[in-house]
Amino acid sequence: AQQAYIQDYLYQFESALLHDDFDTPERSYTDYAELSSFVDFFLINEICRNVDGYRLSTYLYKDRGGKLNMGPIWDLNIGFDTGDRVPWDGWVIHYNQYVGQDAWMVPFWWPRLLEDPLFRQAVKARWTE
């Protein structure tokens, strides 16, 4: 029952994220995701240049009655891009553009989140704290 619940919850989150026009408050992805945890996860993985951070070494959790959270951060064995997979002047989140087709691509969530003015504003605000 729990597995079916979380699969459906993730489906609802992904559907909302895909269909969100970011100007309409109805059924926003933020109804399903704790925005601040996604912001922190994004910033930490970019600062650490963790090329596995968005695609492999990723944990998520959801407390009962709560929203989806990213984290904890873990497995920085190829953090700071020791594998030279991403140009030093590039964003790790754009991994897919640098490596072509990989068996483990960055999920659509991240590029889609970067299209959201609310997410970008939250990243900027967190960065300046």
Short mmCIF file of N, CA and C in Angstrom, two decimals:
data_model
loop_
_atom_site.label_atom_id
_atom_site.label_comp_id
_atom_site.label_asym_id
_atom_site.label_seq_id
_atom_site.Cartn_x
_atom_site.Cartn_y
_atom_site.Cartn_z
N ALA A 1 0.82 -1.19 0.00
CA ALA A 1 0.00 0.00 0.00
C ALA A 1 0.87 1.26 0.00
N GLN A 2 1.94 1.25 0.80
CA GLN A 2 2.82 2.42 0.85
C GLN A 2 3.51 2.65 -0.49
N GLN A 3 3.95 1.57 -1.12
CA GLN A 3 4.63 1.72 -2.40
C GLN A 3 3.69 2.31 -3.45
N ALA A 4 2.48 1.83 -3.50
CA ALA A 4 1.49 2.36 -4.45
C ALA A 4 1.21 3.83 -4.15
N TYR A 5 1.12 4.16 -2.86
CA TYR A 5 0.86 5.56 -2.48
C TYR A 5 1.98 6.47 -2.96
N ILE A 6 3.23 6.10 -2.68
CA ILE A 6 4.34 6.98 -3.04
C ILE A 6 4.52 7.04 -4.56
N GLN A 7 4.27 5.93 -5.25
CA GLN A 7 4.34 5.96 -6.72
C GLN A 7 3.30 6.93 -7.28
N ASP A 8 2.10 6.88 -6.74
CA ASP A 8 1.05 7.80 -7.19
C ASP A 8 1.41 9.24 -6.83
N TYR A 9 1.97 9.45 -5.64
CA TYR A 9 2.35 10.80 -5.22
C TYR A 9 3.41 11.37 -6.17
N LEU A 10 4.41 10.56 -6.50
CA LEU A 10 5.44 11.01 -7.45
C LEU A 10 4.84 11.28 -8.82
N TYR A 11 3.92 10.45 -9.24
CA TYR A 11 3.24 10.67 -10.52
C TYR A 11 2.50 12.00 -10.50
N GLN A 12 1.79 12.29 -9.41
CA GLN A 12 1.06 13.55 -9.28
C GLN A 12 2.02 14.74 -9.30
N PHE A 13 3.15 14.61 -8.59
CA PHE A 13 4.17 15.67 -8.58
C PHE A 13 4.69 15.91 -10.00
N GLU A 14 5.07 14.83 -10.68
CA GLU A 14 5.62 14.97 -12.03
C GLU A 14 4.59 15.54 -13.00
N SER A 15 3.36 15.09 -12.88
CA SER A 15 2.30 15.62 -13.75
C SER A 15 2.09 17.10 -13.52
N ALA A 16 2.07 17.51 -12.26
CA ALA A 16 1.90 18.92 -11.94
C ALA A 16 3.08 19.73 -12.46
N LEU A 17 4.28 19.20 -12.31
CA LEU A 17 5.48 19.91 -12.78
C LEU A 17 5.46 20.06 -14.30
N LEU A 18 5.06 19.02 -15.00
CA LEU A 18 5.00 19.07 -16.46
C LEU A 18 3.93 20.03 -16.97
N HIS A 19 2.82 20.09 -16.28
CA HIS A 19 1.69 20.88 -16.76
C HIS A 19 1.59 22.25 -16.11
N ASP A 20 2.46 22.55 -15.19
CA ASP A 20 2.43 23.82 -14.48
C ASP A 20 2.86 24.93 -15.44
N ASP A 21 2.02 25.97 -15.55
CA ASP A 21 2.44 27.11 -16.37
C ASP A 21 3.10 28.17 -15.49
N PHE A 22 3.27 27.87 -14.23
CA PHE A 22 3.97 28.70 -13.25
C PHE A 22 3.27 30.03 -12.97
N ASP A 23 2.13 30.28 -13.58
CA ASP A 23 1.38 31.49 -13.30
C ASP A 23 0.02 31.19 -12.67
N THR A 24 -0.36 29.93 -12.71
CA THR A 24 -1.66 29.52 -12.20
C THR A 24 -1.47 28.76 -10.89
N PRO A 25 -2.09 29.20 -9.84
CA PRO A 25 -1.89 28.54 -8.55
C PRO A 25 -2.53 27.16 -8.42
N GLU A 26 -3.42 26.80 -9.33
CA GLU A 26 -4.11 25.52 -9.19
C GLU A 26 -3.18 24.35 -9.53
N ARG A 27 -3.14 23.39 -8.66
CA ARG A 27 -2.36 22.16 -8.82
C ARG A 27 -0.92 22.41 -9.23
N SER A 28 -0.25 23.18 -8.45
CA SER A 28 1.16 23.47 -8.71
C SER A 28 2.03 22.34 -8.16
N TYR A 29 3.20 22.17 -8.74
CA TYR A 29 4.13 21.16 -8.22
C TYR A 29 4.51 21.46 -6.77
N THR A 30 4.40 22.73 -6.35
CA THR A 30 4.73 23.06 -4.96
C THR A 30 3.69 22.52 -3.98
N ASP A 31 2.57 22.04 -4.49
CA ASP A 31 1.61 21.35 -3.63
C ASP A 31 2.17 20.00 -3.18
N TYR A 32 3.13 19.49 -3.92
CA TYR A 32 3.69 18.16 -3.68
C TYR A 32 5.14 18.19 -3.19
N ALA A 33 5.85 19.27 -3.45
CA ALA A 33 7.28 19.33 -3.16
C ALA A 33 7.61 20.48 -2.23
N GLU A 34 8.49 20.22 -1.28
CA GLU A 34 8.99 21.25 -0.38
C GLU A 34 10.07 22.03 -1.12
N LEU A 35 9.70 23.20 -1.61
CA LEU A 35 10.56 23.97 -2.49
C LEU A 35 11.94 24.23 -1.89
N SER A 36 11.99 24.57 -0.61
CA SER A 36 13.28 24.90 0.01
C SER A 36 14.25 23.73 -0.02
N SER A 37 13.77 22.51 0.08
CA SER A 37 14.68 21.36 0.04
C SER A 37 15.22 21.16 -1.37
N PHE A 38 14.43 21.44 -2.38
CA PHE A 38 14.90 21.35 -3.77
C PHE A 38 15.93 22.45 -4.05
N VAL A 39 15.70 23.63 -3.51
CA VAL A 39 16.65 24.73 -3.67
C VAL A 39 17.98 24.39 -3.02
N ASP A 40 17.96 23.92 -1.78
CA ASP A 40 19.20 23.57 -1.09
C ASP A 40 19.93 22.43 -1.81
N PHE A 41 19.19 21.44 -2.25
CA PHE A 41 19.77 20.32 -2.96
C PHE A 41 20.47 20.80 -4.24
N PHE A 42 19.80 21.68 -4.96
CA PHE A 42 20.37 22.25 -6.19
C PHE A 42 21.67 22.99 -5.89
N LEU A 43 21.63 23.90 -4.93
CA LEU A 43 22.82 24.70 -4.63
C LEU A 43 23.99 23.86 -4.14
N ILE A 44 23.73 22.91 -3.26
CA ILE A 44 24.81 22.07 -2.74
C ILE A 44 25.44 21.25 -3.85
N ASN A 45 24.63 20.67 -4.71
CA ASN A 45 25.18 19.86 -5.80
C ASN A 45 25.95 20.71 -6.80
N GLU A 46 25.53 21.93 -7.03
CA GLU A 46 26.28 22.81 -7.93
C GLU A 46 27.59 23.26 -7.29
N ILE A 47 27.55 23.65 -6.04
CA ILE A 47 28.77 24.09 -5.35
C ILE A 47 29.78 22.95 -5.31
N CYS A 48 29.31 21.75 -5.03
CA CYS A 48 30.20 20.58 -4.94
C CYS A 48 30.48 19.95 -6.31
N ARG A 49 29.87 20.48 -7.35
CA ARG A 49 30.03 19.94 -8.71
C ARG A 49 29.84 18.42 -8.71
N ASN A 50 28.77 18.01 -8.05
CA ASN A 50 28.46 16.60 -7.87
C ASN A 50 27.70 16.07 -9.08
N VAL A 51 28.42 15.52 -10.05
CA VAL A 51 27.79 15.08 -11.29
C VAL A 51 26.83 13.90 -11.08
N ASP A 52 26.93 13.21 -9.98
CA ASP A 52 25.98 12.15 -9.67
C ASP A 52 24.79 12.67 -8.88
N GLY A 53 24.86 13.89 -8.41
CA GLY A 53 23.88 14.41 -7.47
C GLY A 53 22.46 14.48 -7.97
N TYR A 54 22.26 14.69 -9.23
CA TYR A 54 20.89 14.81 -9.74
C TYR A 54 20.37 13.50 -10.32
N ARG A 55 21.26 12.56 -10.59
CA ARG A 55 20.84 11.40 -11.38
C ARG A 55 21.04 10.08 -10.69
N LEU A 56 22.03 9.93 -9.85
CA LEU A 56 22.30 8.64 -9.19
C LEU A 56 22.29 8.77 -7.68
N SER A 57 23.16 9.57 -7.16
CA SER A 57 23.31 9.70 -5.71
C SER A 57 22.27 10.66 -5.17
N THR A 58 21.05 10.22 -5.18
CA THR A 58 19.93 11.08 -4.82
C THR A 58 18.98 10.34 -3.89
N TYR A 59 18.69 10.97 -2.79
CA TYR A 59 17.66 10.46 -1.90
C TYR A 59 16.53 11.48 -1.84
N LEU A 60 15.34 10.97 -1.67
CA LEU A 60 14.16 11.79 -1.44
C LEU A 60 13.43 11.19 -0.25
N TYR A 61 12.69 12.00 0.44
CA TYR A 61 11.84 11.47 1.51
C TYR A 61 10.57 12.29 1.60
N LYS A 62 9.58 11.69 2.21
CA LYS A 62 8.30 12.34 2.43
C LYS A 62 7.77 11.88 3.77
N ASP A 63 7.62 12.81 4.67
CA ASP A 63 7.01 12.48 5.96
C ASP A 63 5.51 12.35 5.78
N ARG A 64 4.90 11.56 6.65
CA ARG A 64 3.45 11.38 6.59
C ARG A 64 2.77 12.75 6.69
N GLY A 65 1.91 13.03 5.75
CA GLY A 65 1.19 14.30 5.73
C GLY A 65 2.01 15.46 5.19
N GLY A 66 3.27 15.22 4.87
CA GLY A 66 4.14 16.28 4.38
C GLY A 66 4.34 16.22 2.88
N LYS A 67 5.27 17.03 2.43
CA LYS A 67 5.59 17.10 1.01
C LYS A 67 6.88 16.35 0.72
N LEU A 68 7.16 16.18 -0.55
CA LEU A 68 8.38 15.53 -1.01
C LEU A 68 9.58 16.43 -0.73
N ASN A 69 10.62 15.85 -0.17
CA ASN A 69 11.85 16.58 0.15
C ASN A 69 13.03 15.93 -0.54
N MET A 70 13.99 16.74 -0.95
CA MET A 70 15.24 16.24 -1.50
C MET A 70 16.24 16.09 -0.37
N GLY A 71 17.05 15.04 -0.44
CA GLY A 71 18.10 14.87 0.54
C GLY A 71 17.90 13.60 1.33
N PRO A 72 18.88 13.27 2.12
CA PRO A 72 20.10 14.04 2.37
C PRO A 72 21.11 13.90 1.23
N ILE A 73 22.02 14.86 1.17
CA ILE A 73 23.12 14.80 0.22
C ILE A 73 24.04 13.66 0.65
N TRP A 74 24.49 12.89 -0.30
CA TRP A 74 25.41 11.79 0.03
C TRP A 74 26.25 11.43 -1.19
N ASP A 75 27.26 10.62 -0.95
CA ASP A 75 28.08 10.02 -1.99
C ASP A 75 28.73 11.05 -2.91
N LEU A 76 29.68 11.77 -2.37
CA LEU A 76 30.41 12.76 -3.16
C LEU A 76 31.72 12.20 -3.69
N ASN A 77 31.76 10.89 -3.96
CA ASN A 77 33.02 10.27 -4.40
C ASN A 77 33.51 10.84 -5.72
N ILE A 78 32.61 11.33 -6.56
CA ILE A 78 33.08 12.05 -7.75
C ILE A 78 32.57 13.48 -7.72
N GLY A 79 32.39 13.99 -6.50
CA GLY A 79 32.05 15.39 -6.33
C GLY A 79 33.23 16.24 -6.77
N PHE A 80 32.99 17.50 -6.90
CA PHE A 80 33.98 18.46 -7.39
C PHE A 80 34.47 18.03 -8.76
N ASP A 81 33.62 17.30 -9.45
CA ASP A 81 33.80 16.83 -10.83
C ASP A 81 35.19 16.28 -11.09
N THR A 82 35.62 15.38 -10.23
CA THR A 82 36.93 14.75 -10.42
C THR A 82 36.96 13.89 -11.67
N GLY A 83 35.80 13.60 -12.24
CA GLY A 83 35.74 12.80 -13.46
C GLY A 83 35.81 13.63 -14.73
N ASP A 84 35.94 14.94 -14.60
CA ASP A 84 36.03 15.85 -15.76
C ASP A 84 34.89 15.65 -16.75
N ARG A 85 33.70 15.49 -16.24
CA ARG A 85 32.54 15.26 -17.10
C ARG A 85 31.86 16.54 -17.56
N VAL A 86 32.03 17.60 -16.78
CA VAL A 86 31.35 18.86 -17.06
C VAL A 86 32.39 19.97 -17.12
N PRO A 87 32.34 20.85 -18.13
CA PRO A 87 33.30 21.96 -18.19
C PRO A 87 33.25 22.80 -16.92
N TRP A 88 34.38 23.31 -16.51
CA TRP A 88 34.45 24.08 -15.27
C TRP A 88 33.58 25.32 -15.31
N ASP A 89 33.30 25.85 -16.47
CA ASP A 89 32.45 27.03 -16.55
C ASP A 89 30.98 26.65 -16.79
N GLY A 90 30.67 25.36 -16.71
CA GLY A 90 29.30 24.90 -16.94
C GLY A 90 28.60 24.54 -15.64
N TRP A 91 27.31 24.38 -15.75
CA TRP A 91 26.49 23.97 -14.62
C TRP A 91 26.36 22.45 -14.63
N VAL A 92 26.55 21.84 -13.49
CA VAL A 92 26.44 20.39 -13.37
C VAL A 92 25.03 19.92 -13.72
N ILE A 93 24.04 20.74 -13.46
CA ILE A 93 22.67 20.37 -13.76
C ILE A 93 22.45 20.12 -15.25
N HIS A 94 23.33 20.65 -16.09
CA HIS A 94 23.23 20.46 -17.54
C HIS A 94 24.06 19.27 -18.00
N TYR A 95 24.29 18.33 -17.12
CA TYR A 95 25.06 17.12 -17.40
C TYR A 95 24.65 16.47 -18.72
N ASN A 96 23.35 16.37 -18.96
CA ASN A 96 22.86 15.70 -20.18
C ASN A 96 23.41 16.33 -21.45
N GLN A 97 23.62 17.63 -21.43
CA GLN A 97 24.13 18.32 -22.62
C GLN A 97 25.60 18.02 -22.87
N TYR A 98 26.32 17.67 -21.83
CA TYR A 98 27.76 17.45 -21.96
C TYR A 98 28.12 16.02 -22.31
N VAL A 99 27.31 15.07 -21.91
CA VAL A 99 27.68 13.66 -22.09
C VAL A 99 26.85 12.94 -23.14
N GLY A 100 25.86 13.58 -23.68
CA GLY A 100 25.00 12.88 -24.64
C GLY A 100 24.14 11.86 -23.93
N GLN A 101 23.93 10.75 -24.57
CA GLN A 101 23.09 9.72 -23.98
C GLN A 101 23.89 8.86 -23.01
N ASP A 102 23.51 8.93 -21.79
CA ASP A 102 24.11 8.18 -20.69
C ASP A 102 23.00 7.28 -20.16
N ALA A 103 23.35 6.19 -19.56
CA ALA A 103 22.33 5.31 -18.99
C ALA A 103 21.59 5.98 -17.83
N TRP A 104 22.20 6.97 -17.22
CA TRP A 104 21.62 7.64 -16.05
C TRP A 104 21.59 9.14 -16.29
N MET A 105 20.58 9.60 -16.98
CA MET A 105 20.46 11.02 -17.29
C MET A 105 19.79 11.79 -16.14
N VAL A 106 20.02 13.09 -16.10
CA VAL A 106 19.36 13.96 -15.13
C VAL A 106 17.87 13.96 -15.45
N PRO A 107 17.01 13.70 -14.45
CA PRO A 107 15.58 13.68 -14.73
C PRO A 107 15.06 15.05 -15.17
N PHE A 108 13.95 15.04 -15.87
CA PHE A 108 13.37 16.27 -16.40
C PHE A 108 13.02 17.28 -15.31
N TRP A 109 12.90 16.82 -14.07
CA TRP A 109 12.51 17.71 -12.97
C TRP A 109 13.38 18.96 -12.94
N TRP A 110 14.68 18.74 -13.02
CA TRP A 110 15.62 19.84 -12.78
C TRP A 110 15.60 20.90 -13.86
N PRO A 111 15.69 20.55 -15.14
CA PRO A 111 15.56 21.60 -16.15
C PRO A 111 14.20 22.30 -16.08
N ARG A 112 13.17 21.53 -15.75
CA ARG A 112 11.83 22.12 -15.66
C ARG A 112 11.76 23.09 -14.48
N LEU A 113 12.33 22.73 -13.36
CA LEU A 113 12.34 23.64 -12.21
C LEU A 113 13.04 24.94 -12.55
N LEU A 114 14.11 24.87 -13.33
CA LEU A 114 14.84 26.08 -13.69
C LEU A 114 14.03 27.01 -14.59
N GLU A 115 12.96 26.51 -15.18
CA GLU A 115 12.07 27.35 -15.98
C GLU A 115 11.11 28.14 -15.10
N ASP A 116 10.99 27.75 -13.85
CA ASP A 116 10.03 28.37 -12.94
C ASP A 116 10.63 29.62 -12.29
N PRO A 117 10.02 30.79 -12.49
CA PRO A 117 10.53 32.01 -11.85
C PRO A 117 10.56 31.90 -10.32
N LEU A 118 9.59 31.21 -9.73
CA LEU A 118 9.56 31.03 -8.28
C LEU A 118 10.77 30.25 -7.80
N PHE A 119 11.11 29.18 -8.49
CA PHE A 119 12.28 28.38 -8.12
C PHE A 119 13.56 29.21 -8.28
N ARG A 120 13.70 29.90 -9.39
CA ARG A 120 14.90 30.72 -9.61
C ARG A 120 15.02 31.81 -8.56
N GLN A 121 13.90 32.43 -8.21
CA GLN A 121 13.91 33.46 -7.17
C GLN A 121 14.32 32.86 -5.83
N ALA A 122 13.81 31.68 -5.52
CA ALA A 122 14.15 31.02 -4.26
C ALA A 122 15.64 30.65 -4.22
N VAL A 123 16.19 30.22 -5.35
CA VAL A 123 17.63 29.92 -5.43
C VAL A 123 18.43 31.19 -5.18
N LYS A 124 18.04 32.26 -5.83
CA LYS A 124 18.75 33.54 -5.67
C LYS A 124 18.69 34.02 -4.22
N ALA A 125 17.51 33.93 -3.62
CA ALA A 125 17.34 34.37 -2.24
C ALA A 125 18.19 33.53 -1.29
N ARG A 126 18.20 32.23 -1.50
CA ARG A 126 18.99 31.34 -0.63
C ARG A 126 20.47 31.61 -0.80
N TRP A 127 20.91 31.85 -2.03
CA TRP A 127 22.31 32.12 -2.32
C TRP A 127 22.77 33.39 -1.61
N THR A 128 21.92 34.38 -1.52
CA THR A 128 22.31 35.65 -0.91
C THR A 128 22.15 35.68 0.60
N GLU A 129 21.65 34.60 1.19
CA GLU A 129 21.50 34.57 2.66
C GLU A 129 22.85 34.56 3.35
#
